[in-house]
Amino acid sequence: MTLVHIDGRLIVGGPSVTDPIDRSKGFQIALVSYHENLAALIQYQASQEYHWITSTFMFPYKEDLVRFDFEVDPEDEEMYQFLPLATR
């Protein structure tokens, strides 16, 4: 699968190249999204883009789906400056 990068805030990639492969627990596709704050995440989750991505890459595999949302402390945000956010 090729890397999909939409609007500077979403990356979908796979298959896993983890070695040994059993370390990836069978997961083959990862979706990583970056948002300015929790309100922006909620707004994104209501978007057509999000619904297309999840129905294409996540829900067909939902029996093995893991979702992990987290916030980055403001003092650690400089570690994420390599990714452009849509609001910047």
A tleap script that builds the chain and sets N, CA, C and O, in Angstrom:
source leaprc.protein.ff14SB
mol = sequence {
  NMET THR LEU VAL HIE ILE ASP GLY ARG LEU
  ILE VAL GLY GLY PRO SER VAL THR ASP PRO
  ILE ASP ARG SER LYS GLY PHE GLN ILE ALA
  LEU VAL SER TYR HIE GLU ASN LEU ALA ALA
  LEU ILE GLN TYR GLN ALA SER GLN GLU TYR
  HIE TRP ILE THR SER THR PHE MET PHE PRO
  TYR LYS GLU ASP LEU VAL ARG PHE ASP PHE
  GLU VAL ASP PRO GLU ASP GLU GLU MET TYR
  GLN PHE LEU PRO LEU ALA THR CARG
}
set mol.1.N position { 0.850 -1.163 0.000 }
set mol.1.CA position { 0.000 0.000 0.000 }
set mol.1.C position { 0.900 1.231 0.000 }
set mol.1.O position { 1.918 1.273 0.691 }
set mol.2.N position { 0.516 2.215 -0.772 }
set mol.2.CA position { 1.259 3.463 -0.761 }
set mol.2.C position { 0.811 4.333 0.400 }
set mol.2.O position { -0.302 4.206 0.910 }
set mol.3.N position { 1.695 5.204 0.795 }
set mol.3.CA position { 1.401 6.140 1.873 }
set mol.3.C position { 0.391 7.164 1.397 }
set mol.3.O position { 0.550 7.737 0.319 }
set mol.4.N position { -0.626 7.397 2.171 }
set mol.4.CA position { -1.639 8.397 1.859 }
set mol.4.C position { -1.455 9.543 2.837 }
set mol.4.O position { -1.463 9.338 4.051 }
set mol.5.N position { -1.292 10.733 2.317 }
set mol.5.CA position { -1.089 11.903 3.178 }
set mol.5.C position { -2.079 12.956 2.738 }
set mol.5.O position { -1.919 13.552 1.673 }
set mol.6.N position { -3.096 13.194 3.537 }
set mol.6.CA position { -4.187 14.077 3.157 }
set mol.6.C position { -4.141 15.344 3.995 }
set mol.6.O position { -4.205 15.277 5.223 }
set mol.7.N position { -4.031 16.484 3.354 }
set mol.7.CA position { -4.156 17.788 4.004 }
set mol.7.C position { -3.173 17.992 5.150 }
set mol.7.O position { -3.455 18.754 6.075 }
set mol.8.N position { -2.025 17.323 5.103 }
set mol.8.CA position { -1.000 17.529 6.098 }
set mol.8.C position { -1.318 17.052 7.494 }
set mol.8.O position { -0.591 17.391 8.429 }
set mol.9.N position { -2.365 16.285 7.675 }
set mol.9.CA position { -2.719 15.869 9.033 }
set mol.9.C position { -3.067 14.405 9.161 }
set mol.9.O position { -3.423 13.956 10.250 }
set mol.10.N position { -2.977 13.651 8.090 }
set mol.10.CA position { -3.354 12.247 8.145 }
set mol.10.C position { -2.367 11.420 7.346 }
set mol.10.O position { -2.041 11.746 6.205 }
set mol.11.N position { -1.898 10.348 7.959 }
set mol.11.CA position { -1.007 9.417 7.281 }
set mol.11.C position { -1.596 8.025 7.447 }
set mol.11.O position { -1.928 7.613 8.558 }
set mol.12.N position { -1.725 7.307 6.347 }
set mol.12.CA position { -2.154 5.912 6.377 }
set mol.12.C position { -1.045 5.119 5.724 }
set mol.12.O position { -0.632 5.437 4.609 }
set mol.13.N position { -0.556 4.098 6.392 }
set mol.13.CA position { 0.547 3.335 5.828 }
set mol.13.C position { 0.435 1.856 6.142 }
set mol.13.O position { -0.245 1.451 7.085 }
set mol.14.N position { 1.107 1.069 5.343 }
set mol.14.CA position { 1.142 -0.368 5.539 }
set mol.14.C position { 1.682 -1.025 4.290 }
set mol.14.O position { 1.852 -0.322 3.294 }
set mol.15.N position { 1.952 -2.254 4.262 }
set mol.15.CA position { 1.842 -3.191 5.373 }
set mol.15.C position { 2.999 -3.026 6.358 }
set mol.15.O position { 3.979 -2.339 6.073 }
set mol.16.N position { 2.871 -3.656 7.498 }
set mol.16.CA position { 3.889 -3.591 8.537 }
set mol.16.C position { 5.197 -4.198 8.034 }
set mol.16.O position { 5.197 -5.225 7.356 }
set mol.17.N position { 6.301 -3.553 8.373 }
set mol.17.CA position { 7.626 -4.097 8.062 }
set mol.17.C position { 8.343 -4.482 9.358 }
set mol.17.O position { 9.563 -4.643 9.378 }
set mol.18.N position { 7.576 -4.626 10.433 }
set mol.18.CA position { 8.137 -4.993 11.730 }
set mol.18.C position { 8.790 -6.365 11.640 }
set mol.18.O position { 8.229 -7.290 11.053 }
set mol.19.N position { 9.972 -6.490 12.220 }
set mol.19.CA position { 10.694 -7.757 12.214 }
set mol.19.C position { 11.171 -8.039 13.633 }
set mol.19.O position { 11.944 -7.250 14.175 }
set mol.20.N position { 10.751 -9.101 14.236 }
set mol.20.CA position { 9.898 -10.149 13.692 }
set mol.20.C position { 8.437 -9.696 13.606 }
set mol.20.O position { 7.971 -8.899 14.420 }
set mol.21.N position { 7.741 -10.210 12.624 }
set mol.21.CA position { 6.389 -9.767 12.299 }
set mol.21.C position { 5.414 -9.966 13.458 }
set mol.21.O position { 4.443 -9.219 13.573 }
set mol.22.N position { 5.652 -10.955 14.315 }
set mol.22.CA position { 4.719 -11.178 15.422 }
set mol.22.C position { 4.715 -10.025 16.424 }
set mol.22.O position { 3.803 -9.931 17.245 }
set mol.23.N position { 5.705 -9.159 16.371 }
set mol.23.CA position { 5.725 -7.969 17.240 }
set mol.23.C position { 4.626 -6.975 16.877 }
set mol.23.O position { 4.221 -6.165 17.712 }
set mol.24.N position { 4.142 -7.031 15.634 }
set mol.24.CA position { 3.070 -6.113 15.227 }
set mol.24.C position { 1.685 -6.671 15.552 }
set mol.24.O position { 0.674 -6.055 15.217 }
set mol.25.N position { 1.637 -7.827 16.198 }
set mol.25.CA position { 0.381 -8.442 16.642 }
set mol.25.C position { -0.610 -8.658 15.506 }
set mol.25.O position { -1.819 -8.693 15.737 }
set mol.26.N position { -0.111 -8.803 14.282 }
set mol.26.CA position { -0.971 -9.044 13.136 }
set mol.26.C position { -1.507 -7.792 12.466 }
set mol.26.O position { -2.169 -7.889 11.433 }
set mol.27.N position { -1.240 -6.615 13.025 }
set mol.27.CA position { -1.724 -5.380 12.416 }
set mol.27.C position { -0.902 -5.053 11.180 }
set mol.27.O position { 0.324 -5.160 11.202 }
set mol.28.N position { -1.568 -4.655 10.105 }
set mol.28.CA position { -0.907 -4.381 8.834 }
set mol.28.C position { -1.065 -2.944 8.361 }
set mol.28.O position { -0.306 -2.505 7.497 }
set mol.29.N position { -2.014 -2.206 8.892 }
set mol.29.CA position { -2.284 -0.838 8.449 }
set mol.29.C position { -2.334 0.062 9.677 }
set mol.29.O position { -2.918 -0.296 10.700 }
set mol.30.N position { -1.712 1.235 9.565 }
set mol.30.CA position { -1.767 2.224 10.649 }
set mol.30.C position { -2.295 3.538 10.101 }
set mol.30.O position { -1.946 3.948 8.994 }
set mol.31.N position { -3.128 4.185 10.879 }
set mol.31.CA position { -3.646 5.504 10.552 }
set mol.31.C position { -3.202 6.432 11.676 }
set mol.31.O position { -3.502 6.190 12.845 }
set mol.32.N position { -2.487 7.492 11.318 }
set mol.32.CA position { -2.015 8.466 12.299 }
set mol.32.C position { -2.517 9.827 11.861 }
set mol.32.O position { -2.285 10.237 10.724 }
set mol.33.N position { -3.202 10.532 12.751 }
set mol.33.CA position { -3.673 11.875 12.408 }
set mol.33.C position { -3.237 12.856 13.486 }
set mol.33.O position { -3.143 12.512 14.664 }
set mol.34.N position { -2.974 14.076 13.059 }
set mol.34.CA position { -2.501 15.140 13.942 }
set mol.34.C position { -3.493 16.289 13.903 }
set mol.34.O position { -3.928 16.706 12.830 }
set mol.35.N position { -3.852 16.803 15.079 }
set mol.35.CA position { -4.830 17.884 15.173 }
set mol.35.C position { -4.372 18.888 16.217 }
set mol.35.O position { -3.664 18.542 17.163 }
set mol.36.N position { -4.774 20.104 16.038 }
set mol.36.CA position { -4.339 21.198 16.910 }
set mol.36.C position { -4.798 21.013 18.358 }
set mol.36.O position { -4.091 21.394 19.291 }
set mol.37.N position { -5.989 20.425 18.543 }
set mol.37.CA position { -6.526 20.226 19.890 }
set mol.37.C position { -7.671 19.215 19.815 }
set mol.37.O position { -8.011 18.729 18.736 }
set mol.38.N position { -8.253 18.906 20.958 }
set mol.38.CA position { -9.328 17.913 21.008 }
set mol.38.C position { -10.540 18.349 20.197 }
set mol.38.O position { -11.177 17.521 19.546 }
set mol.39.N position { -10.864 19.630 20.229 }
set mol.39.CA position { -12.000 20.132 19.439 }
set mol.39.C position { -11.763 19.909 17.948 }
set mol.39.O position { -12.695 19.570 17.218 }
set mol.40.N position { -10.532 20.096 17.492 }
set mol.40.CA position { -10.207 19.869 16.077 }
set mol.40.C position { -10.314 18.390 15.726 }
set mol.40.O position { -10.744 18.048 14.625 }
set mol.41.N position { -9.930 17.510 16.646 }
set mol.41.CA position { -10.085 16.071 16.421 }
set mol.41.C position { -11.558 15.712 16.269 }
set mol.41.O position { -11.928 14.971 15.359 }
set mol.42.N position { -12.386 16.229 17.146 }
set mol.42.CA position { -13.824 15.947 17.080 }
set mol.42.C position { -14.414 16.468 15.771 }
set mol.42.O position { -15.233 15.792 15.147 }
set mol.43.N position { -14.007 17.650 15.359 }
set mol.43.CA position { -14.474 18.211 14.086 }
set mol.43.C position { -14.019 17.343 12.920 }
set mol.43.O position { -14.794 17.087 11.999 }
set mol.44.N position { -12.771 16.890 12.953 }
set mol.44.CA position { -12.255 16.031 11.888 }
set mol.44.C position { -13.029 14.713 11.826 }
set mol.44.O position { -13.331 14.222 10.738 }
set mol.45.N position { -13.349 14.144 12.982 }
set mol.45.CA position { -14.066 12.872 13.005 }
set mol.45.C position { -15.473 12.990 12.434 }
set mol.45.O position { -16.089 11.972 12.118 }
set mol.46.N position { -15.988 14.188 12.296 }
set mol.46.CA position { -17.301 14.407 11.679 }
set mol.46.C position { -17.195 14.695 10.183 }
set mol.46.O position { -18.215 14.874 9.518 }
set mol.47.N position { -15.973 14.741 9.643 }
set mol.47.CA position { -15.772 15.133 8.243 }
set mol.47.C position { -15.969 13.970 7.275 }
set mol.47.O position { -15.901 12.805 7.668 }
set mol.48.N position { -16.215 14.296 6.006 }
set mol.48.CA position { -16.327 13.289 4.945 }
set mol.48.C position { -15.002 12.555 4.761 }
set mol.48.O position { -14.992 11.348 4.520 }
set mol.49.N position { -13.890 13.273 4.871 }
set mol.49.CA position { -12.566 12.660 4.732 }
set mol.49.C position { -12.383 11.540 5.753 }
set mol.49.O position { -11.956 10.439 5.408 }
set mol.50.N position { -12.704 11.826 6.992 }
set mol.50.CA position { -12.565 10.836 8.054 }
set mol.50.C position { -13.448 9.621 7.788 }
set mol.50.O position { -13.007 8.483 7.954 }
set mol.51.N position { -14.678 9.854 7.380 }
set mol.51.CA position { -15.587 8.737 7.118 }
set mol.51.C position { -15.112 7.883 5.948 }
set mol.51.O position { -15.273 6.663 5.976 }
set mol.52.N position { -14.532 8.497 4.923 }
set mol.52.CA position { -13.992 7.719 3.802 }
set mol.52.C position { -12.796 6.888 4.261 }
set mol.52.O position { -12.709 5.700 3.952 }
set mol.53.N position { -11.879 7.511 4.995 }
set mol.53.CA position { -10.690 6.796 5.459 }
set mol.53.C position { -11.072 5.641 6.375 }
set mol.53.O position { -10.574 4.529 6.201 }
set mol.54.N position { -11.938 5.881 7.339 }
set mol.54.CA position { -12.293 4.815 8.275 }
set mol.54.C position { -13.069 3.692 7.600 }
set mol.54.O position { -12.867 2.522 7.924 }
set mol.55.N position { -13.950 4.029 6.670 }
set mol.55.CA position { -14.710 2.968 5.997 }
set mol.55.C position { -13.841 2.188 5.022 }
set mol.55.O position { -14.148 1.038 4.710 }
set mol.56.N position { -12.764 2.791 4.537 }
set mol.56.CA position { -11.859 2.114 3.605 }
set mol.56.C position { -10.775 1.320 4.321 }
set mol.56.O position { -10.506 0.175 3.957 }
set mol.57.N position { -10.152 1.913 5.334 }
set mol.57.CA position { -8.968 1.318 5.943 }
set mol.57.C position { -9.176 0.743 7.341 }
set mol.57.O position { -8.343 -0.035 7.805 }
set mol.58.N position { -10.255 1.098 8.023 }
set mol.58.CA position { -10.418 0.632 9.397 }
set mol.58.C position { -11.568 -0.346 9.575 }
set mol.58.O position { -11.362 -1.463 10.050 }
set mol.59.N position { -12.760 0.053 9.205 }
set mol.59.CA position { -13.929 -0.762 9.516 }
set mol.59.C position { -13.935 -2.138 8.856 }
set mol.59.O position { -14.492 -3.069 9.437 }
set mol.60.N position { -13.344 -2.316 7.670 }
set mol.60.CA position { -13.281 -3.686 7.143 }
set mol.60.C position { -12.463 -4.622 8.037 }
set mol.60.O position { -12.581 -5.842 7.928 }
set mol.61.N position { -11.636 -4.057 8.917 }
set mol.61.CA position { -10.765 -4.856 9.783 }
set mol.61.C position { -11.115 -4.660 11.255 }
set mol.61.O position { -10.275 -4.901 12.121 }
set mol.62.N position { -12.329 -4.232 11.550 }
set mol.62.CA position { -12.665 -3.795 12.903 }
set mol.62.C position { -12.539 -4.876 13.968 }
set mol.62.O position { -12.439 -4.552 15.151 }
set mol.63.N position { -12.539 -6.143 13.588 }
set mol.63.CA position { -12.363 -7.169 14.607 }
set mol.63.C position { -10.958 -7.116 15.197 }
set mol.63.O position { -10.728 -7.634 16.290 }
set mol.64.N position { -10.019 -6.496 14.488 }
set mol.64.CA position { -8.649 -6.340 14.962 }
set mol.64.C position { -8.259 -4.869 15.045 }
set mol.64.O position { -7.099 -4.523 14.822 }
set mol.65.N position { -9.202 -4.016 15.358 }
set mol.65.CA position { -8.980 -2.575 15.367 }
set mol.65.C position { -8.535 -2.096 16.746 }
set mol.65.O position { -9.108 -2.486 17.764 }
set mol.66.N position { -7.519 -1.254 16.770 }
set mol.66.CA position { -7.084 -0.600 17.995 }
set mol.66.C position { -7.109 0.894 17.738 }
set mol.66.O position { -6.568 1.368 16.739 }
set mol.67.N position { -7.736 1.631 18.635 }
set mol.67.CA position { -7.764 3.091 18.515 }
set mol.67.C position { -7.112 3.663 19.759 }
set mol.67.O position { -7.387 3.231 20.879 }
set mol.68.N position { -6.241 4.646 19.546 }
set mol.68.CA position { -5.510 5.238 20.659 }
set mol.68.C position { -5.356 6.723 20.393 }
set mol.68.O position { -4.495 7.130 19.613 }
set mol.69.N position { -6.184 7.535 21.037 }
set mol.69.CA position { -6.115 8.991 20.908 }
set mol.69.C position { -5.378 9.535 22.130 }
set mol.69.O position { -5.599 9.075 23.250 }
set mol.70.N position { -4.510 10.507 21.912 }
set mol.70.CA position { -3.814 11.119 23.041 }
set mol.70.C position { -3.455 12.559 22.714 }
set mol.70.O position { -3.385 12.952 21.549 }
set mol.71.N position { -3.229 13.333 23.762 }
set mol.71.CA position { -2.807 14.718 23.600 }
set mol.71.C position { -1.329 14.827 23.946 }
set mol.71.O position { -0.830 14.121 24.822 }
set mol.72.N position { -0.638 15.718 23.250 }
set mol.72.CA position { 0.780 15.962 23.476 }
set mol.72.C position { 0.905 17.176 24.392 }
set mol.72.O position { 0.255 18.197 24.165 }
set mol.73.N position { 1.730 17.067 25.415 }
set mol.73.CA position { 1.965 18.210 26.295 }
set mol.73.C position { 2.567 19.359 25.500 }
set mol.73.O position { 3.400 19.129 24.623 }
set mol.74.N position { 2.161 20.592 25.789 }
set mol.74.CA position { 2.674 21.745 25.037 }
set mol.74.C position { 4.199 21.806 24.986 }
set mol.74.O position { 4.759 22.203 23.965 }
set mol.75.N position { 4.880 21.423 26.059 }
set mol.75.CA position { 6.348 21.481 26.043 }
set mol.75.C position { 6.974 20.433 25.128 }
set mol.75.O position { 8.161 20.525 24.817 }
set mol.76.N position { 6.205 19.442 24.693 }
set mol.76.CA position { 6.713 18.409 23.785 }
set mol.76.C position { 6.302 18.630 22.332 }
set mol.76.O position { 6.690 17.854 21.459 }
set mol.77.N position { 5.528 19.669 22.065 }
set mol.77.CA position { 5.011 19.879 20.713 }
set mol.77.C position { 6.101 20.114 19.673 }
set mol.77.O position { 5.884 19.832 18.494 }
set mol.78.N position { 7.259 20.620 20.071 }
set mol.78.CA position { 8.321 20.855 19.085 }
set mol.78.C position { 8.788 19.564 18.430 }
set mol.78.O position { 9.369 19.602 17.345 }
set mol.79.N position { 8.546 18.426 19.063 }
set mol.79.CA position { 8.909 17.143 18.459 }
set mol.79.C position { 8.050 16.830 17.245 }
set mol.79.O position { 8.405 15.959 16.451 }
set mol.80.N position { 6.932 17.519 17.085 }
set mol.80.CA position { 6.000 17.248 15.996 }
set mol.80.C position { 6.008 18.346 14.944 }
set mol.80.O position { 5.082 18.413 14.136 }
set mol.81.N position { 7.002 19.194 14.922 }
set mol.81.CA position { 7.055 20.312 13.989 }
set mol.81.C position { 7.322 19.872 12.551 }
set mol.81.O position { 7.152 20.672 11.631 }
set mol.82.N position { 7.729 18.646 12.335 }
set mol.82.CA position { 7.995 18.173 10.982 }
set mol.82.C position { 6.726 17.940 10.183 }
set mol.82.O position { 6.796 17.766 8.966 }
set mol.83.N position { 5.576 17.930 10.826 }
set mol.83.CA position { 4.307 17.720 10.130 }
set mol.83.C position { 3.532 19.028 10.061 }
set mol.83.O position { 3.302 19.662 11.091 }
set mol.84.N position { 3.129 19.440 8.869 }
set mol.84.CA position { 2.344 20.678 8.771 }
set mol.84.C position { 0.900 20.434 9.194 }
set mol.84.O position { 0.270 19.487 8.722 }
set mol.85.N position { 0.382 21.256 10.058 }
set mol.85.CA position { -1.029 21.181 10.421 }
set mol.85.C position { -1.816 22.093 9.503 }
set mol.85.O position { -1.313 23.128 9.066 }
set mol.86.N position { -3.040 21.716 9.212 }
set mol.86.CA position { -3.866 22.480 8.275 }
set mol.86.C position { -4.099 23.906 8.757 }
set mol.86.O position { -4.324 24.802 7.942 }
set mol.87.N position { -4.048 24.131 10.061 }
set mol.87.CA position { -4.332 25.457 10.601 }
set mol.87.C position { -3.117 26.372 10.605 }
set mol.87.O position { -3.244 27.554 10.924 }
set mol.88.N position { -1.956 25.862 10.263 }
set mol.88.CA position { -0.741 26.683 10.273 }
set mol.88.C position { -0.532 27.355 8.956 }
set mol.88.O position { 0.443 28.086 8.784 }
savepdb mol mol.pdb
quit
